[in-house]
Amino acid sequence: MVSRVRVWLNRTYAENVFFMDQLRRNPSDRAVEIHATHGDADSPVLAAADTADLEPEGLSPAAYVEYALDQCQRRGIDVFVPRLQQSAIVAHRADFEAVGTALLAPPPEAVAVFHDKVIAYEAVQAIGVPVPPWWRVRTAGELVAAVEELEAGGHKACFKPASGAGGVGFRIVTRAPFSLVHLNGFPGPHVPLDLVVEALQQSDEPVDWLVMPRLEQPEVSVDCLTGPDNRVRLAIGRTKNGRRRGFTLHEQWLEPARRIAEGFGLHYLSNIQFRMFGDEPVLMDVNTRPAGGLHQLSLCGVNVPWAAVQLALGEDPGEMAPPFLGQDYTVVSGPRPLRPVSLPQQRVEAEPLLPAVPAPVDSVEVSAQALPL
């Protein structure tokens, strides 16, 4: 009898409820139990899991590693998919292996390269992958100089933190003075340069920003599944142009993504993002974790989360190719159940594998499965 697989996701994105769904609906018909932890008791991933815990706040990286090792040992975790404190966790891979847990994450050297976008751009440029022009800025003067140089070349300037994820802190620089235009409609990413300069001059808090040209669509996110032997098993591009989404296997996107994934050992799941700079695709960002939209590849007939778990368990699925490319689609929000009571609330052994949800239940909206256009 094949044993169940116990998977843990720590403080992950709400969209990964679909990652969890795909693990349970795996083509191997293997029993999967999912443990989830989060700092927010109302995260939908806690409700979607079989067992769940609230994470302690304020832990140092070293203390979080100890917490994670304890979770793995007490919960009998077979595969751990770390998002929070990924860098600290992968540095202790041997400790996790000693308690019987495989880490679904790249080695520490790969995580370190892509933690800092400047280091990442320099590294991928050295292996021949095109990157946009960029400036690292820490002062108001450096920001103005970078913006002026970009504008002199006919480009719009934008900036984002040199270290960060999920588009947090991304802003587009404008010369338009602050006015009611900025207050009408929904808040947007545009910020007047003079207000940014003033904020920098008045603040004692240091900044570390990457200034670069505003890149054009389409945006293509290539999801890669890479083995510990540095060989890519699967690469599919997800395209985004406004609301319209789609898929691509065009080599102008896949070839540089494979070069990065294999060249830097981005084992298991990574997401490599490109946009256009003029007529050339250039690297925008690299995520050393599963993308929130990874589940959308199910529209191409593949279950990538399960293939990654198989790789982590040493069960190589071999090279994979999508049997077809799904039609264009868009993403909409939909309700997911929340736990009706405070944690801890655990599934007991007598209950079915999928957690029963009392009715009525509270719910939250997350980005739902893709719908065709």
Tab-separated table of C-alpha atoms in Angstrom:
chain	number	residue	atom	x	y	z
A	1	MET	CA	0.000	0.000	0.000
A	2	VAL	CA	1.381	3.406	-0.998
A	3	SER	CA	1.635	5.738	1.981
A	4	ARG	CA	0.065	9.160	2.119
A	5	VAL	CA	2.159	12.265	1.407
A	6	ARG	CA	2.175	15.034	3.989
A	7	VAL	CA	2.902	18.500	2.541
A	8	TRP	CA	3.387	21.781	4.442
A	9	LEU	CA	2.950	25.292	3.000
A	10	ASN	CA	4.052	28.133	5.283
A	11	ARG	CA	2.584	31.644	5.141
A	12	THR	CA	1.815	31.357	1.457
A	13	TYR	CA	-0.377	33.381	-0.883
A	14	ALA	CA	-4.155	33.006	-0.826
A	15	GLU	CA	-4.079	31.818	-4.442
A	16	ASN	CA	-2.255	28.689	-3.344
A	17	VAL	CA	-5.555	27.175	-2.273
A	18	PHE	CA	-5.557	26.039	-5.914
A	19	PHE	CA	-2.046	24.591	-5.511
A	20	MET	CA	-3.476	22.559	-2.635
A	21	ASP	CA	-6.486	21.475	-4.695
A	22	GLN	CA	-4.184	20.163	-7.415
A	23	LEU	CA	-2.100	18.181	-4.945
A	24	ARG	CA	-5.211	16.380	-3.779
A	25	ARG	CA	-6.406	15.752	-7.343
A	26	ASN	CA	-3.078	14.285	-8.400
A	27	PRO	CA	-2.940	11.886	-11.384
A	28	SER	CA	-1.184	9.247	-9.247
A	29	ASP	CA	-4.313	8.998	-7.083
A	30	ARG	CA	-2.036	9.315	-4.065
A	31	ALA	CA	-3.447	10.345	-0.710
A	32	VAL	CA	-2.186	13.823	0.187
A	33	GLU	CA	-2.641	15.614	3.490
A	34	ILE	CA	-1.798	19.280	3.717
A	35	HIS	CA	-0.562	21.270	6.683
A	36	ALA	CA	-0.661	25.075	6.481
A	37	THR	CA	0.594	27.844	8.723
A	38	HIS	CA	0.021	31.557	8.474
A	39	GLY	CA	0.127	34.739	10.518
A	40	ASP	CA	-3.446	35.617	9.549
A	41	ALA	CA	-6.127	33.428	11.115
A	42	ASP	CA	-8.444	34.319	8.232
A	43	SER	CA	-6.112	33.156	5.461
A	44	PRO	CA	-8.072	30.835	3.152
A	45	VAL	CA	-5.111	28.435	2.984
A	46	LEU	CA	-5.730	27.575	6.637
A	47	ALA	CA	-9.318	26.623	5.889
A	48	ALA	CA	-8.243	24.600	2.853
A	49	ALA	CA	-5.680	22.576	4.812
A	50	ASP	CA	-6.224	19.360	6.743
A	51	THR	CA	-4.329	20.745	9.718
A	52	ALA	CA	-3.292	24.307	10.416
A	53	ASP	CA	-1.431	26.456	12.927
A	54	LEU	CA	-1.024	30.170	13.472
A	55	GLU	CA	2.604	31.179	13.105
A	56	PRO	CA	4.353	33.060	15.909
A	57	GLU	CA	5.288	36.626	15.047
A	58	GLY	CA	8.645	38.312	15.429
A	59	LEU	CA	10.878	35.265	15.108
A	60	SER	CA	14.430	35.790	13.913
A	61	PRO	CA	15.491	33.718	10.887
A	62	ALA	CA	17.316	31.265	13.162
A	63	ALA	CA	14.336	30.974	15.496
A	64	TYR	CA	12.020	30.448	12.543
A	65	VAL	CA	14.181	27.561	11.338
A	66	GLU	CA	13.820	25.947	14.780
A	67	TYR	CA	10.063	26.494	14.623
A	68	ALA	CA	9.941	24.949	11.138
A	69	LEU	CA	11.983	21.912	12.156
A	70	ASP	CA	9.643	21.349	15.095
A	71	GLN	CA	6.602	21.595	12.795
A	72	CYS	CA	8.105	19.073	10.385
A	73	GLN	CA	8.976	16.605	13.111
A	74	ARG	CA	5.693	16.877	15.034
A	75	ARG	CA	3.513	16.870	11.922
A	76	GLY	CA	5.398	14.160	10.046
A	77	ILE	CA	5.968	16.422	7.029
A	78	ASP	CA	7.300	14.674	3.922
A	79	VAL	CA	7.609	17.769	1.698
A	80	PHE	CA	7.930	21.364	2.910
A	81	VAL	CA	7.232	24.218	0.438
A	82	PRO	CA	8.774	27.254	2.187
A	83	ARG	CA	7.936	30.820	1.242
A	84	LEU	CA	8.551	32.801	4.441
A	85	GLN	CA	12.231	32.712	5.501
A	86	GLN	CA	13.129	30.635	2.456
A	87	SER	CA	16.780	31.721	2.554
A	88	ALA	CA	17.289	30.632	6.170
A	89	ILE	CA	15.407	27.380	5.689
A	90	VAL	CA	17.291	26.142	2.621
A	91	ALA	CA	20.592	26.757	4.417
A	92	HIS	CA	19.525	23.988	6.827
A	93	ARG	CA	18.428	21.415	4.254
A	94	ALA	CA	20.433	18.656	5.970
A	95	ASP	CA	18.624	19.317	9.267
A	96	PHE	CA	15.262	18.932	7.566
A	97	GLU	CA	16.395	15.771	5.814
A	98	ALA	CA	17.431	14.404	9.224
A	99	VAL	CA	13.804	14.636	10.421
A	100	GLY	CA	12.519	13.075	7.184
A	101	THR	CA	11.447	16.247	5.355
A	102	ALA	CA	12.377	17.144	1.772
A	103	LEU	CA	12.513	20.864	0.927
A	104	LEU	CA	10.729	21.862	-2.265
A	105	ALA	CA	13.029	24.833	-2.823
A	106	PRO	CA	16.336	25.621	-4.573
A	107	PRO	CA	19.743	25.396	-2.839
A	108	PRO	CA	20.896	28.425	-0.819
A	109	GLU	CA	23.289	29.656	-3.516
A	110	ALA	CA	20.448	30.016	-6.030
A	111	VAL	CA	18.126	31.695	-3.528
A	112	ALA	CA	20.878	34.186	-2.610
A	113	VAL	CA	21.476	35.233	-6.230
A	114	PHE	CA	17.844	36.144	-6.815
A	115	HIS	CA	17.124	37.713	-3.444
A	116	ASP	CA	18.747	40.932	-4.662
A	117	LYS	CA	17.593	42.126	-8.089
A	118	VAL	CA	20.856	43.938	-8.840
A	119	ILE	CA	22.926	40.816	-8.158
A	120	ALA	CA	20.391	38.827	-10.196
A	121	TYR	CA	20.591	41.159	-13.198
A	122	GLU	CA	24.388	41.099	-13.164
A	123	ALA	CA	24.427	37.301	-12.893
A	124	VAL	CA	21.972	36.558	-15.703
A	125	GLN	CA	23.553	39.181	-17.946
A	126	ALA	CA	26.841	37.299	-17.536
A	127	ILE	CA	25.267	34.153	-19.044
A	128	GLY	CA	23.836	36.044	-22.000
A	129	VAL	CA	20.253	36.736	-20.907
A	130	PRO	CA	19.182	40.303	-21.848
A	131	VAL	CA	18.177	42.631	-19.012
A	132	PRO	CA	16.854	46.200	-19.122
A	133	PRO	CA	19.059	49.148	-18.208
A	134	TRP	CA	18.951	49.726	-14.461
A	135	TRP	CA	20.308	51.963	-11.718
A	136	ARG	CA	20.580	51.184	-8.029
A	137	VAL	CA	19.626	54.283	-6.043
A	138	ARG	CA	19.718	55.120	-2.348
A	139	THR	CA	19.449	58.919	-2.389
A	140	ALA	CA	17.255	61.599	-3.930
A	141	GLY	CA	20.123	62.775	-6.116
A	142	GLU	CA	20.732	59.285	-7.490
A	143	LEU	CA	17.021	58.900	-8.199
A	144	VAL	CA	16.798	62.174	-10.141
A	145	ALA	CA	19.926	61.361	-12.159
A	146	ALA	CA	18.566	57.935	-13.117
A	147	VAL	CA	15.139	59.309	-14.046
A	148	GLU	CA	16.657	62.085	-16.160
A	149	GLU	CA	18.859	59.636	-18.052
A	150	LEU	CA	15.913	57.363	-18.787
A	151	GLU	CA	13.717	60.262	-19.885
A	152	ALA	CA	16.496	61.560	-22.147
A	153	GLY	CA	16.318	58.217	-23.939
A	154	GLY	CA	12.557	58.517	-24.375
A	155	HIS	CA	11.599	56.092	-21.612
A	156	LYS	CA	9.239	56.281	-18.635
A	157	ALA	CA	11.030	55.624	-15.371
A	158	CYS	CA	9.825	53.321	-12.634
A	159	PHE	CA	11.319	51.999	-9.414
A	160	LYS	CA	10.882	49.074	-7.049
A	161	PRO	CA	12.740	47.673	-4.035
A	162	ALA	CA	15.985	45.911	-4.908
A	163	SER	CA	14.741	43.066	-2.717
A	164	GLY	CA	11.062	42.206	-2.703
A	165	ALA	CA	8.324	40.162	-4.299
A	166	GLY	CA	4.796	40.390	-5.584
A	167	GLY	CA	5.063	43.902	-7.029
A	168	VAL	CA	5.227	45.472	-3.562
A	169	GLY	CA	6.686	48.981	-3.763
A	170	PHE	CA	6.532	49.259	-7.559
A	171	ARG	CA	5.890	52.837	-8.738
A	172	ILE	CA	5.942	54.680	-12.064
A	173	VAL	CA	7.509	58.152	-12.002
A	174	THR	CA	5.593	61.071	-13.512
A	175	ARG	CA	6.457	64.747	-13.920
A	176	ALA	CA	2.817	65.779	-13.617
A	177	PRO	CA	2.216	67.856	-10.466
A	178	PHE	CA	0.031	66.318	-7.789
A	179	SER	CA	-3.580	67.233	-8.470
A	180	LEU	CA	-7.115	65.901	-8.385
A	181	VAL	CA	-6.148	63.681	-11.308
A	182	HIS	CA	-4.258	61.546	-8.782
A	183	LEU	CA	-7.292	61.424	-6.491
A	184	ASN	CA	-9.941	60.472	-9.039
A	185	GLY	CA	-10.786	56.834	-9.633
A	186	PHE	CA	-8.840	54.020	-8.027
A	187	PRO	CA	-5.347	54.533	-6.596
A	188	GLY	CA	-2.658	53.857	-9.181
A	189	PRO	CA	1.102	53.295	-9.265
A	190	HIS	CA	2.005	56.743	-10.661
A	191	VAL	CA	3.852	59.103	-8.297
A	192	PRO	CA	5.102	62.647	-9.038
A	193	LEU	CA	8.898	62.832	-8.976
A	194	ASP	CA	8.962	65.959	-6.824
A	195	LEU	CA	6.947	64.245	-4.063
A	196	VAL	CA	9.236	61.226	-4.094
A	197	VAL	CA	12.318	63.454	-3.875
A	198	GLU	CA	10.768	65.419	-1.005
A	199	ALA	CA	9.905	62.215	0.860
A	200	LEU	CA	13.469	60.938	0.458
A	201	GLN	CA	14.970	64.211	1.651
A	202	GLN	CA	12.753	64.341	4.741
A	203	SER	CA	13.146	60.705	5.753
A	204	ASP	CA	15.849	59.177	7.900
A	205	GLU	CA	14.862	55.729	6.654
A	206	PRO	CA	17.245	54.342	4.008
A	207	VAL	CA	15.949	53.087	0.684
A	208	ASP	CA	17.429	50.598	-1.752
A	209	TRP	CA	15.623	50.927	-5.071
A	210	LEU	CA	16.105	49.671	-8.572
A	211	VAL	CA	15.263	52.327	-11.190
A	212	MET	CA	14.602	51.096	-14.702
A	213	PRO	CA	12.501	51.885	-17.781
A	214	ARG	CA	8.830	51.024	-17.720
A	215	LEU	CA	8.771	47.779	-19.699
A	216	GLU	CA	6.020	47.029	-22.172
A	217	GLN	CA	3.588	44.152	-22.520
A	218	PRO	CA	3.192	41.331	-23.124
A	219	GLU	CA	4.439	40.055	-19.799
A	220	VAL	CA	5.402	36.391	-19.962
A	221	SER	CA	5.900	34.353	-16.784
A	222	VAL	CA	7.662	31.080	-17.485
A	223	ASP	CA	6.946	28.416	-14.874
A	224	CYS	CA	9.841	25.973	-14.700
A	225	LEU	CA	10.070	22.562	-13.069
A	226	THR	CA	13.742	21.695	-12.593
A	227	GLY	CA	15.288	18.590	-11.071
A	228	PRO	CA	18.141	18.456	-8.558
A	229	ASP	CA	20.305	17.471	-11.548
A	230	ASN	CA	19.760	21.027	-12.928
A	231	ARG	CA	17.731	19.705	-15.882
A	232	VAL	CA	14.403	21.382	-16.645
A	233	ARG	CA	11.553	18.887	-16.822
A	234	LEU	CA	8.845	21.369	-17.875
A	235	ALA	CA	8.684	25.013	-18.992
A	236	ILE	CA	5.486	26.793	-20.018
A	237	GLY	CA	4.997	30.528	-20.494
A	238	ARG	CA	1.898	32.292	-19.194
A	239	THR	CA	1.228	35.466	-21.169
A	240	LYS	CA	-0.473	38.594	-19.853
A	241	ASN	CA	-1.577	41.533	-21.938
A	242	GLY	CA	-4.060	43.656	-20.026
A	243	ARG	CA	-6.901	41.418	-18.891
A	244	ARG	CA	-6.198	38.770	-21.521
A	245	ARG	CA	-4.114	35.779	-20.438
A	246	GLY	CA	-2.803	32.866	-22.464
A	247	PHE	CA	0.010	30.348	-22.842
A	248	THR	CA	3.103	30.089	-25.022
A	249	LEU	CA	5.846	27.621	-25.859
A	250	HIS	CA	7.770	30.110	-28.006
A	251	GLU	CA	11.514	29.711	-27.564
A	252	GLN	CA	12.140	33.460	-27.296
A	253	TRP	CA	10.701	33.128	-23.778
A	254	LEU	CA	11.460	29.504	-22.879
A	255	GLU	CA	15.105	29.387	-23.966
A	256	PRO	CA	16.353	32.163	-21.637
A	257	ALA	CA	14.156	30.803	-18.826
A	258	ARG	CA	15.717	27.346	-19.177
A	259	ARG	CA	19.179	28.913	-19.297
A	260	ILE	CA	18.518	30.665	-15.982
A	261	ALA	CA	16.822	27.698	-14.273
A	262	GLU	CA	19.541	25.239	-15.293
A	263	GLY	CA	22.472	27.639	-14.994
A	264	PHE	CA	21.676	28.685	-11.438
A	265	GLY	CA	20.149	25.444	-10.158
A	266	LEU	CA	16.613	26.704	-9.550
A	267	HIS	CA	15.489	23.290	-8.375
A	268	TYR	CA	11.816	22.322	-8.248
A	269	LEU	CA	9.495	25.277	-8.955
A	270	SER	CA	10.579	28.709	-10.160
A	271	ASN	CA	8.915	31.523	-12.051
A	272	ILE	CA	10.927	33.647	-14.491
A	273	GLN	CA	9.277	36.811	-15.797
A	274	PHE	CA	9.981	38.745	-18.994
A	275	ARG	CA	8.670	41.917	-20.629
A	276	MET	CA	9.525	43.839	-23.762
A	277	PHE	CA	12.174	46.555	-23.957
A	278	GLY	CA	11.697	47.906	-27.447
A	279	ASP	CA	11.627	44.858	-29.721
A	280	GLU	CA	13.563	42.606	-27.332
A	281	PRO	CA	12.302	40.382	-24.500
A	282	VAL	CA	14.261	41.163	-21.329
A	283	LEU	CA	14.262	39.660	-17.870
A	284	MET	CA	12.015	41.409	-15.384
A	285	ASP	CA	12.179	39.185	-12.282
A	286	VAL	CA	12.950	35.688	-11.008
A	287	ASN	CA	10.991	34.005	-8.225
A	288	THR	CA	12.631	31.041	-6.509
A	289	ARG	CA	9.217	29.737	-5.399
A	290	PRO	CA	5.993	28.571	-7.026
A	291	ALA	CA	4.105	31.429	-8.672
A	292	GLY	CA	0.658	32.293	-7.365
A	293	GLY	CA	-0.735	31.648	-10.846
A	294	LEU	CA	0.924	28.250	-11.270
A	295	HIS	CA	-2.433	26.491	-11.015
A	296	GLN	CA	-3.482	28.104	-14.284
A	297	LEU	CA	-1.296	25.568	-16.123
A	298	SER	CA	-4.045	23.042	-15.406
A	299	LEU	CA	-5.725	24.586	-18.462
A	300	CYS	CA	-2.887	22.970	-20.449
A	301	GLY	CA	-3.570	19.517	-19.039
A	302	VAL	CA	-0.657	19.356	-16.578
A	303	ASN	CA	-0.552	19.124	-12.784
A	304	VAL	CA	2.728	20.869	-12.018
A	305	PRO	CA	2.417	21.038	-8.196
A	306	TRP	CA	2.164	17.254	-8.008
A	307	ALA	CA	5.079	16.733	-10.415
A	308	ALA	CA	7.180	18.970	-8.161
A	309	VAL	CA	6.228	16.967	-5.068
A	310	GLN	CA	7.179	13.793	-6.928
A	311	LEU	CA	10.593	15.275	-7.727
A	312	ALA	CA	11.090	16.266	-4.085
A	313	LEU	CA	10.279	12.698	-3.041
A	314	GLY	CA	12.802	11.307	-5.515
A	315	GLU	CA	10.095	10.042	-7.877
A	316	ASP	CA	11.245	11.680	-11.109
A	317	PRO	CA	8.295	12.315	-13.454
A	318	GLY	CA	10.705	12.703	-16.388
A	319	GLU	CA	10.494	15.361	-19.063
A	320	MET	CA	6.981	16.698	-19.405
A	321	ALA	CA	5.196	18.517	-22.205
A	322	PRO	CA	1.690	19.940	-22.103
A	323	PRO	CA	-0.668	17.826	-24.238
A	324	PHE	CA	-2.240	21.081	-25.463
A	325	LEU	CA	-2.236	24.819	-24.756
A	326	GLY	CA	-5.369	26.171	-23.156
A	327	GLN	CA	-7.409	28.909	-24.791
A	328	ASP	CA	-7.056	32.547	-23.751
A	329	TYR	CA	-8.653	33.342	-20.417
A	330	THR	CA	-9.072	35.946	-17.720
A	331	VAL	CA	-8.870	35.761	-13.937
A	332	VAL	CA	-11.808	36.618	-11.681
A	333	SER	CA	-12.366	36.558	-7.919
A	334	GLY	CA	-14.537	34.051	-6.135
A	335	PRO	CA	-15.375	32.982	-2.581
A	336	ARG	CA	-13.446	30.415	-0.578
A	337	PRO	CA	-14.483	29.199	2.884
A	338	LEU	CA	-12.790	30.436	6.032
A	339	ARG	CA	-12.523	28.599	9.312
A	340	PRO	CA	-15.635	29.369	11.359
A	341	VAL	CA	-13.739	29.317	14.654
A	342	SER	CA	-10.339	30.409	15.856
A	343	LEU	CA	-7.351	28.149	15.498
A	344	PRO	CA	-6.307	25.574	16.472
A	345	GLN	CA	-8.912	23.428	14.746
A	346	GLN	CA	-7.568	20.153	13.431
A	347	ARG	CA	-8.825	17.339	11.301
A	348	VAL	CA	-9.123	14.184	13.398
A	349	GLU	CA	-8.155	10.767	12.068
A	350	ALA	CA	-11.753	9.562	11.861
A	351	GLU	CA	-12.729	12.346	9.474
A	352	PRO	CA	-12.387	12.108	5.663
A	353	LEU	CA	-9.240	13.366	3.957
A	354	LEU	CA	-10.898	16.512	2.637
A	355	PRO	CA	-11.953	18.738	5.545
A	356	ALA	CA	-15.657	19.046	6.128
A	357	VAL	CA	-16.805	22.674	6.070
A	358	PRO	CA	-19.723	23.561	8.349
A	359	ALA	CA	-22.510	25.570	6.790
A	360	PRO	CA	-22.933	28.432	6.849
A	361	VAL	CA	-19.286	29.529	6.795
A	362	ASP	CA	-17.478	32.804	6.476
A	363	SER	CA	-15.674	33.293	3.183
A	364	VAL	CA	-13.074	35.457	1.530
A	365	GLU	CA	-12.479	36.340	-2.099
A	366	VAL	CA	-9.332	35.114	-3.818
A	367	SER	CA	-8.314	35.163	-7.448
A	368	ALA	CA	-10.257	32.249	-8.783
A	369	GLN	CA	-9.621	29.648	-11.431
A	370	ALA	CA	-9.248	31.092	-14.895
A	371	LEU	CA	-12.321	31.602	-17.026
A	372	PRO	CA	-12.178	31.576	-20.840
A	373	LEU	CA	-12.624	34.805	-22.774
